[in-house]
mmCIF file of C-alpha atoms in Angstrom:
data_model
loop_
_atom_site.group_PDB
_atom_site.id
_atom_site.type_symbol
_atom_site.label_atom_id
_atom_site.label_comp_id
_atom_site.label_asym_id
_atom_site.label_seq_id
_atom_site.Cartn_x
_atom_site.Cartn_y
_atom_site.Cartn_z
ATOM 1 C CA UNK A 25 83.595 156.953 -33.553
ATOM 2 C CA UNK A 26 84.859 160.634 -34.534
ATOM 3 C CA UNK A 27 83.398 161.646 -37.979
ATOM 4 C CA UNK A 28 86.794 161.113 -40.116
ATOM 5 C CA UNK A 29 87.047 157.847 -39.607
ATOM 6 C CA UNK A 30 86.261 155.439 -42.494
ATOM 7 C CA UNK A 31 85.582 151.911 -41.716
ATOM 8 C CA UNK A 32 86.616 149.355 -44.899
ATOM 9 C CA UNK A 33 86.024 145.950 -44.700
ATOM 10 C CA UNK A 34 87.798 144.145 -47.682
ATOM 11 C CA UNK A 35 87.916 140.672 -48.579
ATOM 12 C CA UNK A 36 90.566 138.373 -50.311
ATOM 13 C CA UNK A 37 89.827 139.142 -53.714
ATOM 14 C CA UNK A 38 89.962 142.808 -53.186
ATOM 15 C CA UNK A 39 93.430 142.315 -51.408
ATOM 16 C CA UNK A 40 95.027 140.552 -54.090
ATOM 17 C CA UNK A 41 93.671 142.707 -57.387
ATOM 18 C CA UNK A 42 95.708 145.504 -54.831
ATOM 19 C CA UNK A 43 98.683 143.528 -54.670
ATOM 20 C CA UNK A 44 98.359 142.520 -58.435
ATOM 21 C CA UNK A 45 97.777 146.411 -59.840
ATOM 22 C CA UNK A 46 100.370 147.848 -57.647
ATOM 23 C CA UNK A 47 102.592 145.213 -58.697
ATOM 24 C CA UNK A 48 103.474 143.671 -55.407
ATOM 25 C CA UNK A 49 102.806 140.004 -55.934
ATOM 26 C CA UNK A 50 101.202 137.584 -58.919
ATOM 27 C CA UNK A 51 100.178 134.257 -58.538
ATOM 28 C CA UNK A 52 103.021 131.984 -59.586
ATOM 29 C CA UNK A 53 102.050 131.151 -63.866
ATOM 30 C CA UNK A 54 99.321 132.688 -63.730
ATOM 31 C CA UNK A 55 98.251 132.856 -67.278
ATOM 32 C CA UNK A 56 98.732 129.118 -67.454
ATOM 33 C CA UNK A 57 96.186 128.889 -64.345
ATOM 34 C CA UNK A 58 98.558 129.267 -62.098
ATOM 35 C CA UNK A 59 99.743 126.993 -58.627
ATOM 36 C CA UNK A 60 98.334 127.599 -55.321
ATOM 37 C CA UNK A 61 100.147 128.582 -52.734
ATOM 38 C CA UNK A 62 102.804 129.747 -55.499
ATOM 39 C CA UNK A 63 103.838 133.093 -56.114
ATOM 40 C CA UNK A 64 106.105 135.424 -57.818
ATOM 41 C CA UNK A 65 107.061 139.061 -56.558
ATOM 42 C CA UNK A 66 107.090 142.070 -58.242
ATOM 43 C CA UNK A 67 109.265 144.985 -58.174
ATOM 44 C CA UNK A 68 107.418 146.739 -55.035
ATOM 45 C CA UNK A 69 106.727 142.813 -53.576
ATOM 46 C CA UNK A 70 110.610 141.727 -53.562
ATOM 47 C CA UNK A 71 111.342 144.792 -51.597
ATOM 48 C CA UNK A 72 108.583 144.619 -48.930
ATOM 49 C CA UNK A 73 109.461 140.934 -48.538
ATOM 50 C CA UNK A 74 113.080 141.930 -48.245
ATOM 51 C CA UNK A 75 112.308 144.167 -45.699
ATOM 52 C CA UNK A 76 109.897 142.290 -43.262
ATOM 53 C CA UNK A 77 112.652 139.089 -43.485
ATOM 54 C CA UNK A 78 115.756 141.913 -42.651
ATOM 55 C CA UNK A 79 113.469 143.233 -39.600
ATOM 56 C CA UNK A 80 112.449 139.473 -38.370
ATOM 57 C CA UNK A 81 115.677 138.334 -38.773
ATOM 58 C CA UNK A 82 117.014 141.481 -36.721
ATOM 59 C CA UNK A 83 114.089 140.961 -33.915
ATOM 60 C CA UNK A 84 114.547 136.928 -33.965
ATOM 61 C CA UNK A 85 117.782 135.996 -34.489
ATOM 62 C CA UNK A 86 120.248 139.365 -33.725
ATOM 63 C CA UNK A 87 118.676 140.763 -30.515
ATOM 64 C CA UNK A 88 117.776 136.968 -29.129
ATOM 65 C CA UNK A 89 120.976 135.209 -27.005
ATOM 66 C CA UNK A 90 119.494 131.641 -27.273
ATOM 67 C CA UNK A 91 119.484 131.758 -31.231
ATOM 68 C CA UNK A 92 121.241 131.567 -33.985
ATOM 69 C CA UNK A 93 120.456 131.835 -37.926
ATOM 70 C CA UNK A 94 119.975 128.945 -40.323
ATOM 71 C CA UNK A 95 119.031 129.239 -43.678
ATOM 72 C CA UNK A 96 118.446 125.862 -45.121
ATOM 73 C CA UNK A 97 116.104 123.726 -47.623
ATOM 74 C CA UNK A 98 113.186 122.226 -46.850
ATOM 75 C CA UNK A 99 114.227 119.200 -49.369
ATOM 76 C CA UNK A 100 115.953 116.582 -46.923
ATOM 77 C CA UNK A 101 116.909 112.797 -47.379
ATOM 78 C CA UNK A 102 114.353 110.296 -45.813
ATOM 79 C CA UNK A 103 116.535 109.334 -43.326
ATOM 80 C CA UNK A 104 116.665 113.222 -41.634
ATOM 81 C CA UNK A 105 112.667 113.214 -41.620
ATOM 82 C CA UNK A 106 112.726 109.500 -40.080
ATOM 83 C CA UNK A 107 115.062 110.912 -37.770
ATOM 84 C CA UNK A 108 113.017 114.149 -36.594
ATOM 85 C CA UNK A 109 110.308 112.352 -36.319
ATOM 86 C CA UNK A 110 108.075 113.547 -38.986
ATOM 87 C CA UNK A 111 107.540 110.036 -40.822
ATOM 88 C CA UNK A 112 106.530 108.176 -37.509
ATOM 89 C CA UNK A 113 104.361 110.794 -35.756
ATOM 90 C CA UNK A 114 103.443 112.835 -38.639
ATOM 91 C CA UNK A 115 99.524 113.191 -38.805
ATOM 92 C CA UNK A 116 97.285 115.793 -41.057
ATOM 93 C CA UNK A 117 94.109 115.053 -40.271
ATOM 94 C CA UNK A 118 91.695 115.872 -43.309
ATOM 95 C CA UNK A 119 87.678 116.924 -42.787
ATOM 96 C CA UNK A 120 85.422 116.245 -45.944
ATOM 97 C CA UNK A 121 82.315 118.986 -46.489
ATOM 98 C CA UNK A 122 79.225 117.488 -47.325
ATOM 99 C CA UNK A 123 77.640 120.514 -48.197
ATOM 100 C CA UNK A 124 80.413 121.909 -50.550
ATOM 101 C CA UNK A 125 82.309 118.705 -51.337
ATOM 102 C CA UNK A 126 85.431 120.984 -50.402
ATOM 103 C CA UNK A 127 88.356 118.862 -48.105
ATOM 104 C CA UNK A 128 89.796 120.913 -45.225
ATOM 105 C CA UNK A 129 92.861 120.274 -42.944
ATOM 106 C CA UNK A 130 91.185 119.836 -39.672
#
């Protein structure tokens, strides 16, 4: 380990107050107590999202003969998901904690 080197271990919280003070990302109503999983980009956030989707899509879809770009919603009639599969063979298993009283995805 040469002398310069600084070692940081951060955790969540100190990721996101980052995120929040340099204005990359908010949690989605956030002064309302917000969603999880929701969130809303700022003016720095929008472009580094922008950019890592123009570089995947380059990597994944442009440089790749066997694929080709879709762009599409995630809200589908019943009859597609029956279709794919996802209504017969669908499972999410779910593990309760008895310490914490917390319910995971297994």
């Amino acid at each position: 380990v040469l002398d310069n080197e600084i070692f940081l271990k951060f955790n969540m919280e100190d990721i996101v107050s980052v995120c929040k003070r340099r204005g990359f990302v908010f949690q989605s109503s956030e002064i309302y107590n917000g969603f999880n999983g929701f969130y809303d980009y700022g003016p720095l956030g929008v472009e580094l999202k922008n950019n890592i989707k123009k570089i995947w899509w380059r990597d994944m879809v442009h440089r790749r003969d066997d694929m080709i770009g879709l762009d599409s919603s995630i809200i589908a009639a019943p009859a597609i998901w029956k279709a794919s599969g996802h209504v017969d063979g669908f499972s999410d298993p779910m593990v309760d904690c008895k310490v914490s009283k917390l319910r995971y995805r297994a």
